[in-house]
Coordinates of C-alpha atoms and ligand atoms in Angstrom, one line a residue:
X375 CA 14.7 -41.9 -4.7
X376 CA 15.9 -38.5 -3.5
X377 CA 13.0 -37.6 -1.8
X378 CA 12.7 -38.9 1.6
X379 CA 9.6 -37.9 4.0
X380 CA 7.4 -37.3 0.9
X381 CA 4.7 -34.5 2.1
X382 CA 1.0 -36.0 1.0
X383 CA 1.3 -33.2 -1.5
X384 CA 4.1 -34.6 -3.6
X385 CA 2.2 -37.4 -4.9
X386 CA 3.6 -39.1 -8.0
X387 CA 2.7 -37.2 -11.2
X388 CA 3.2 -38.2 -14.8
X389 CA 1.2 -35.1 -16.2
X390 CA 2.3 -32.9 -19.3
X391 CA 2.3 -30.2 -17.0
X392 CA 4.2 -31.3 -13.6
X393 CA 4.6 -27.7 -11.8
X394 CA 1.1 -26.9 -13.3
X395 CA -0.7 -29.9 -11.7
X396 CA 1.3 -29.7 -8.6
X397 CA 1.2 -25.7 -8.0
X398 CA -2.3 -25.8 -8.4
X399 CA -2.6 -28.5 -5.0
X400 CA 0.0 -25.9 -3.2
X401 CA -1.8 -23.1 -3.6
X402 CA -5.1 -24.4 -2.3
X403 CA -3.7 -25.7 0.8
X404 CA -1.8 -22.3 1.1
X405 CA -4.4 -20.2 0.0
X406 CA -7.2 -22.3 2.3
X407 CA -4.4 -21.5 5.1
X408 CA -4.5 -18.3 4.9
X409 CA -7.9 -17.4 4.4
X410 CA -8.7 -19.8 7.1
X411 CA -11.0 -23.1 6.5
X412 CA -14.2 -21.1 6.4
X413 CA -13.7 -19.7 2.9
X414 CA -12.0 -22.7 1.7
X415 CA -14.8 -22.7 -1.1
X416 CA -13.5 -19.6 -2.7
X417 CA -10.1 -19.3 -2.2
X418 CA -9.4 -21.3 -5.2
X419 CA -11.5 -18.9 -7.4
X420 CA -9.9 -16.4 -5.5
X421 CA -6.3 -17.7 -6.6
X422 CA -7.4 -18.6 -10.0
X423 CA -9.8 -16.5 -11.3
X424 CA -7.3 -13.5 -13.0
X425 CA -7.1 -13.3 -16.6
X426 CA -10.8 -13.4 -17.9
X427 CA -11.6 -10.0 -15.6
X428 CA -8.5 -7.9 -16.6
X429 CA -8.5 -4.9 -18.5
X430 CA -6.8 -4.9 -22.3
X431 CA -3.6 -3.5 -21.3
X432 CA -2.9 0.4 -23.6
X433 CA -1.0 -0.1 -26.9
X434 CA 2.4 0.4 -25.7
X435 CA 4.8 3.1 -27.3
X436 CA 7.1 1.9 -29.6
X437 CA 10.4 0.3 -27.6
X438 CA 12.7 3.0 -27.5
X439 CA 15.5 0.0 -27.8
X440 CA 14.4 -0.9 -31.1
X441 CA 16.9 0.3 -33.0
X442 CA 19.9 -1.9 -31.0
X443 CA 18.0 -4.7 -32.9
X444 CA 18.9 -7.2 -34.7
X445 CA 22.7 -7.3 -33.4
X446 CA 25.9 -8.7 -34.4
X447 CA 25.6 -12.8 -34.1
X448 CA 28.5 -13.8 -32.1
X449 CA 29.5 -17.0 -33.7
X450 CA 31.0 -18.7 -31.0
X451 CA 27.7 -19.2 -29.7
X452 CA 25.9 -21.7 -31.8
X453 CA 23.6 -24.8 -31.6
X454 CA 23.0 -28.0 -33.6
X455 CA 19.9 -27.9 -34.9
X456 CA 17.2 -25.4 -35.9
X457 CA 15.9 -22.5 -33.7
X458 CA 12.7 -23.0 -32.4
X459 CA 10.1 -20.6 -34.5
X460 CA 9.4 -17.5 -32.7
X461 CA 5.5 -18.2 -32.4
X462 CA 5.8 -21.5 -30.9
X463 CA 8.4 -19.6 -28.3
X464 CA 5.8 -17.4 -27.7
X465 CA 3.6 -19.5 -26.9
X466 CA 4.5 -21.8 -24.7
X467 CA 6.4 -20.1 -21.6
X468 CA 6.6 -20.4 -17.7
X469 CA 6.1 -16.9 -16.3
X470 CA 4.0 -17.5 -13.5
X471 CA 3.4 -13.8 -12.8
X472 CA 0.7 -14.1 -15.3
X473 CA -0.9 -17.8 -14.3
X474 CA 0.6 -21.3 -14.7
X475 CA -0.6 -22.4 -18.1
X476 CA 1.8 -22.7 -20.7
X477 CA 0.1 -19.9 -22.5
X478 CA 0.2 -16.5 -21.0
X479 CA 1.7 -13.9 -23.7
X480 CA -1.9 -12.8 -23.5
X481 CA -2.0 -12.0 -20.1
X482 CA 1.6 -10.9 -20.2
X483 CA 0.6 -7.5 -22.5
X484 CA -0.1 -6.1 -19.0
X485 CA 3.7 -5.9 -18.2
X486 CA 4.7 -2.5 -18.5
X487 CA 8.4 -2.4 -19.7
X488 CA 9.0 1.4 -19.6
X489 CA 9.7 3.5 -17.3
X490 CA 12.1 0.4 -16.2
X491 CA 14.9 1.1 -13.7
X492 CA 17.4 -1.4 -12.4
X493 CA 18.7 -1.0 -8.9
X494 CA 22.2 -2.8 -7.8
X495 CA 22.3 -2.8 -4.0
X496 CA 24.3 -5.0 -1.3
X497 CA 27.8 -5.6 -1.1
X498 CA 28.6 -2.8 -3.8
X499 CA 31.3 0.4 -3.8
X500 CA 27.9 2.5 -4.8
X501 CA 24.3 1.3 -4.6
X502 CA 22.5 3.1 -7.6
X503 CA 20.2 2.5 -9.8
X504 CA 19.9 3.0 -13.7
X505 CA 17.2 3.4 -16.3
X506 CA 16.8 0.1 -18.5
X507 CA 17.6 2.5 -21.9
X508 CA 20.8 4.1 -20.0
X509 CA 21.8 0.6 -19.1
X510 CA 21.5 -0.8 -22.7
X511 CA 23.3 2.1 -24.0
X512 CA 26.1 1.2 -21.7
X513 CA 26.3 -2.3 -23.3
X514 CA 27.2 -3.9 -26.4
X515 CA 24.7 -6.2 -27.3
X516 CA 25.0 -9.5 -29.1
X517 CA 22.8 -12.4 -30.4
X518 CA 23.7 -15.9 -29.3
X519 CA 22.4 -19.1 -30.0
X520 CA 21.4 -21.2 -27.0
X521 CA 19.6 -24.6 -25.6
X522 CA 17.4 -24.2 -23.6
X523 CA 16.3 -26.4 -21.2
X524 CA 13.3 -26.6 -18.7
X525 CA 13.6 -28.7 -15.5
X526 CA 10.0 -30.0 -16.9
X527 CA 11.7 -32.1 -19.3
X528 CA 10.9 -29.6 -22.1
X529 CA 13.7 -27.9 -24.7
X530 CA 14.0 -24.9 -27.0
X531 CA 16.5 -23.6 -29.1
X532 CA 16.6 -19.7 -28.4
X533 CA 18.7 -16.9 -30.5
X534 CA 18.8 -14.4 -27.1
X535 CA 20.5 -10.8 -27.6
X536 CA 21.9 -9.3 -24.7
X537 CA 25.2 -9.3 -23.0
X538 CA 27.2 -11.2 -20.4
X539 CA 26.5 -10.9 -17.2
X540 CA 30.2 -10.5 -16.6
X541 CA 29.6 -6.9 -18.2
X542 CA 27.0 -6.3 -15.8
X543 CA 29.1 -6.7 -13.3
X544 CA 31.9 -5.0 -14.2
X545 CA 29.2 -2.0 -14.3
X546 CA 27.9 -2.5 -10.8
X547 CA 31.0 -3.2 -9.1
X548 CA 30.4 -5.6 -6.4
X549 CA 32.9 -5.5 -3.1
X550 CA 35.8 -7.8 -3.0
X551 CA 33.3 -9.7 -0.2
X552 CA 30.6 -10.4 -2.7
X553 CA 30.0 -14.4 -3.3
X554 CA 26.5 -14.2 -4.9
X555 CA 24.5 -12.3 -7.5
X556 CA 21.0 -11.8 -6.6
X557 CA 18.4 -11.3 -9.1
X558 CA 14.9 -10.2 -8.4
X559 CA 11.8 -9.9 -10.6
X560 CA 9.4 -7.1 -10.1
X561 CA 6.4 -7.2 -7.4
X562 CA 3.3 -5.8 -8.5
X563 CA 0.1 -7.6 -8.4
X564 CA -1.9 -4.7 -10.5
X565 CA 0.6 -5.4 -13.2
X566 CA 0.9 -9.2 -12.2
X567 CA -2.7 -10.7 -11.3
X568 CA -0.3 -14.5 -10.5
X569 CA 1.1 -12.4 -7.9
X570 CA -2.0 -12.2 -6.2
X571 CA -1.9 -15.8 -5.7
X572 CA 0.2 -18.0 -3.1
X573 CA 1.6 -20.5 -5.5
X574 CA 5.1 -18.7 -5.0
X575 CA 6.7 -16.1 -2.7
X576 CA 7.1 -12.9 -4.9
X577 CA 9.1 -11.5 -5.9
X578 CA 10.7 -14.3 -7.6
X579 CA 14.4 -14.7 -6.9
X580 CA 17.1 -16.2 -8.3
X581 CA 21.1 -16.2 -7.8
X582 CA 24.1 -17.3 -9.2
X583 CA 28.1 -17.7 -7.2
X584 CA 30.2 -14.9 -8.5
X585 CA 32.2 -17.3 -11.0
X586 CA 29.0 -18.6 -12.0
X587 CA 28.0 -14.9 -13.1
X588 CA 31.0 -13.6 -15.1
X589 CA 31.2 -17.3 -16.6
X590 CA 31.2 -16.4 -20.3
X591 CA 28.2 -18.2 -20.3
X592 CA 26.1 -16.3 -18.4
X593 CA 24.2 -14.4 -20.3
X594 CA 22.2 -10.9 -19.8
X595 CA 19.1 -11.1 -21.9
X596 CA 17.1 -7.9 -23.7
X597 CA 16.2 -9.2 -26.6
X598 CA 15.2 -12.3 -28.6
X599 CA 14.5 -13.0 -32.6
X600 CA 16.2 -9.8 -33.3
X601 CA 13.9 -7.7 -31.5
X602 CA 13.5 -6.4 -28.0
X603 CA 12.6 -9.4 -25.5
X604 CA 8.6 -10.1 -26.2
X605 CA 6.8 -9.6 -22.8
X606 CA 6.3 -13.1 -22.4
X607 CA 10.1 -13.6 -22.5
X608 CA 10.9 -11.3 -19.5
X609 CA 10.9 -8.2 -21.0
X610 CA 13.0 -5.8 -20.8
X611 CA 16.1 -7.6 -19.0
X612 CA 15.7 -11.5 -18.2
X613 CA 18.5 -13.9 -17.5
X614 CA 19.8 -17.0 -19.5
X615 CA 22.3 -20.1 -17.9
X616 CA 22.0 -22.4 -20.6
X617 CA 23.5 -25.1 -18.6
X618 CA 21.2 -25.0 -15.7
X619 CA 17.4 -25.4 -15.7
X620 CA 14.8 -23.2 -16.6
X621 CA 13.5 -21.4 -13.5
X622 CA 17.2 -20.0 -12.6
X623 CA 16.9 -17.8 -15.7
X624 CA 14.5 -15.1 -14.0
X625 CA 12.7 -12.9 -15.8
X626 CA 12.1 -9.2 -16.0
X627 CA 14.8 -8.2 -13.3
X628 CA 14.7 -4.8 -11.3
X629 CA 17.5 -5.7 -8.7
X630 CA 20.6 -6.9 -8.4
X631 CA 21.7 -7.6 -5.0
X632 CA 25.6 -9.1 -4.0
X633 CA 25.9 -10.8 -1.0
X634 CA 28.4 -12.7 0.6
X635 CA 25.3 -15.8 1.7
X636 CA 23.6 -18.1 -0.6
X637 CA 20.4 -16.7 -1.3
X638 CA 17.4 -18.3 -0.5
X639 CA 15.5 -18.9 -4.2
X640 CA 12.0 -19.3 -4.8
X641 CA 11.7 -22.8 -6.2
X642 CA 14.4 -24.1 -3.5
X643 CA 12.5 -22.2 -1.2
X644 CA 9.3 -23.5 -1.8
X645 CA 10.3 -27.5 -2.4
X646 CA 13.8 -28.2 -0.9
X647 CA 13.6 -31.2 -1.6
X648 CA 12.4 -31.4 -5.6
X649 CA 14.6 -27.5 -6.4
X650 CA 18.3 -26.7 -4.9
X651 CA 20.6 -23.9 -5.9
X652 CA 22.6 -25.3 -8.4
X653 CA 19.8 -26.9 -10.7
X654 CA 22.6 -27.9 -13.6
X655 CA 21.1 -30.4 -15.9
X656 CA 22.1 -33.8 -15.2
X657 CA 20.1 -36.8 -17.4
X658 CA 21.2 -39.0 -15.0
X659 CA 19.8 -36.9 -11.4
X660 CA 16.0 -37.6 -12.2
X661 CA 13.5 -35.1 -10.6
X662 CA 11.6 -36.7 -7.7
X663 CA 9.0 -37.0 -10.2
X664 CA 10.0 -37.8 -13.6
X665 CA 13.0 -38.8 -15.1
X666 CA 15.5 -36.4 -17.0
X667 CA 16.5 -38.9 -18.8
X668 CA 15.4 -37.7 -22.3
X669 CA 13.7 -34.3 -23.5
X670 CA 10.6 -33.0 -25.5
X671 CA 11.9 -30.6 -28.4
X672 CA 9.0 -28.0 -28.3
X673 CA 7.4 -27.5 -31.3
X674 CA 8.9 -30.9 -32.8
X675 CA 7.9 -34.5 -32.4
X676 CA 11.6 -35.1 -31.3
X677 CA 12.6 -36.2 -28.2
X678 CA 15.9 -36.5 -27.5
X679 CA 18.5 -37.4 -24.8
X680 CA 19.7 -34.9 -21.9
X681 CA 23.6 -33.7 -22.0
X682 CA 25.1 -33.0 -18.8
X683 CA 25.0 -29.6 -18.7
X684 CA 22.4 -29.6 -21.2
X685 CA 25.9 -29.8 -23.3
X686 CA 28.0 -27.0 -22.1
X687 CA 29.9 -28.8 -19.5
X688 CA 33.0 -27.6 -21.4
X689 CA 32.4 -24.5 -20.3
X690 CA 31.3 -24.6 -16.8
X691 CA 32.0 -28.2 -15.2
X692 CA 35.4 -26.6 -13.8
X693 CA 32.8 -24.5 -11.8
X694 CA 31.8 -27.5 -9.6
X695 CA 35.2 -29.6 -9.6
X696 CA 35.6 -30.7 -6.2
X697 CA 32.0 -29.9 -4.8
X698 CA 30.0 -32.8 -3.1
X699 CA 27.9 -34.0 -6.2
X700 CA 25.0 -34.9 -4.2
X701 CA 23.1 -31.1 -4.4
X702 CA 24.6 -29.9 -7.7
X703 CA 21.7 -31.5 -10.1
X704 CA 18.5 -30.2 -8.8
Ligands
MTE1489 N1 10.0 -14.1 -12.8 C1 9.9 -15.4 -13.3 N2 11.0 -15.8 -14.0 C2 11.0 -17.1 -14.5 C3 9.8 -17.9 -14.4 C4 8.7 -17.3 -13.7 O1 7.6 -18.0 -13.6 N3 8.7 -16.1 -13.2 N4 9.8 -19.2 -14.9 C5 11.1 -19.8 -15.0 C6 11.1 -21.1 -15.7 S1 10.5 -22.4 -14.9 C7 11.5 -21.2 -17.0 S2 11.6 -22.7 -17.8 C8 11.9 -20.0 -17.8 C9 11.0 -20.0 -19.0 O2 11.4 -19.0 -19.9 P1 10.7 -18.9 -21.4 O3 9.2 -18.6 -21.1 O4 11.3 -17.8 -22.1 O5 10.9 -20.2 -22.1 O6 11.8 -18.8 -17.1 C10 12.1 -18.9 -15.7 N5 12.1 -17.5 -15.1
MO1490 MO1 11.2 -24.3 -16.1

């Protein structure tokens, strides 16, 4: 067992939906704390209750981006197996922005992906901060196949466009001092209803070593299917490190902080003990909950075993040689 001291939350759960189940106990002892123990009654409808009440979000205008799409497939990035159809992508997604069901692209129209500006701050020769479109036309964007793999036990097979987050740096020119990117998503609960609710600390927050980050691997995502990211996705600039799970791949990014301490990251922030930093795929580290053992194909009635690495340990096990294995899987 990893756990030790388990809080009288962290009962054992065997549900479809882990985080789900287990977010929804957190936030009503976090939202009955802050509200105090008198409106206890409501807090959870408080919490809960976006989605139904929101306004239909405005057509948008057509994505200025579109015409980068579909780009060049860059072979050396392939996967065994068939791509999991676009629709069942679609609809089935963390993004917890817009409420912890699985199925949110609904709710998700109300992200407004233009005007979009990206601001690089920290340990940098400039801080500045650069329209999404300006950004893209600084790029060269290509499609990639890649696993992907949620630390719920869940898979997809995902053909991203983007570029490597090795470019991205290169463009914001981090300090010789710099050890970690930072990634943030956006805060704004009009545009965001889940961020009116205490199930995580907004903005979310991710972060990756500097040799995690220009890692070929890492990847810089805009775009997905041959098209501009869907909303749902992280729209209009989301990460992707395929050898790590899910929630380090934030979505819909507007900062990019270097720093020369480990940041504190919002799943390791909010259960040290079940979500670390490193959070690289490991079939043989279970989750304090459920095993990694083996993984549901989504959209399939596969289920197959876990790789170490979630199979790119080619690439990116030299990353960890020599680190104390103990932290490196969760
Ligand atoms: N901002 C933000 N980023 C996020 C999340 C989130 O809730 N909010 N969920 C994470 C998790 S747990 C996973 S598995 C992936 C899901 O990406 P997908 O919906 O494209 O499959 O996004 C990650 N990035
Ligand atoms: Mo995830």
């Amino acid at each position: 067992m990893l756990i030790r001291n388990r809080p009288s939350w962290a009962i054992p759960e065997r549900d479809a939906t882990p985080e789900h189940v287990f977010l929804n106990r957190r936030a009503l002892l976090a939202g009955a704390a802050a509200l105090g123990a008198g409106t206890l009654g409501t807090a959870p409808a408080r919490a809960w209750g976006f989605g139904s009440g929101a306004a239909p979000a405005a057509p948008d205008a057509p994505d200025p981006s579109a015409a980068l799409y579909p780009a060049k497939a860059n072979p050396a990035f392939k996967i065994s197996g068939p791509v999991t159809p676009e629709k069942v992508n679609t609809d089935y997604n963390n993004f917890y922005e817009y409420g912890t069901s699985k199925h949110v692209a609904e709710a998700a129209q109300m992200l407004k992906v233009r005007p979009w500006t990206v601001k690089f701050s920290g340990l940098v020769e400039q801080p500045r901060e650069v329209g999404i479109d300006d950004l893209l036309k600084a790029m060269t964007l290509e499609e990639r196949l890649y696993r992907h793999r949620c630390v719920e036990a869940w898979a997809m097979q995902v053909p991203w466009t983007g570029f490597p987050v090795k470019r991205l740096v290169d463009f914001a020119k981090p300090l010789g001092s710099a050890k970690y990117m930072v990634m943030k998503t956006f805060k704004d609960p009009k545009m965001a209803p889940g961020q009116r609710s205490f199930i995580l600390q907004w903005p979310y927050v991710e972060g990756l070593t500097m040799a995690e980050a220009t890692n070929d691997l890492a990847f810089m995502v805009t775009g997905a299917y041959g098209k501009p990211l869907p909303k749902v996705m992280g729209a209009p600039l989301r990460l992707a490190v395929p050898w790590k799970y899910g929630f380090k791949s934030v979505k819909s990014i507007v900062e990019i902080a270097f720093t020369d301490k480990q940041p504190e990251t919002t799943w390791a922030a909010l259960a040290p003990e079940e979500y670390g930093f490193w959070a690289n795929v490991n079939p043989e580290v279970p989750h304090p909950r459920w095993s990694q053992a083996t993984e549901e194909v989504i959209g399939t009635d596969d289920r197959r075993p876990t790789v170490i690495y979630n199979g790119y340990g080619e690439q990116v096990a030299s990353l960890y040689a020599g680190m104390p294995k103990d932290r490196l899987f969760m």
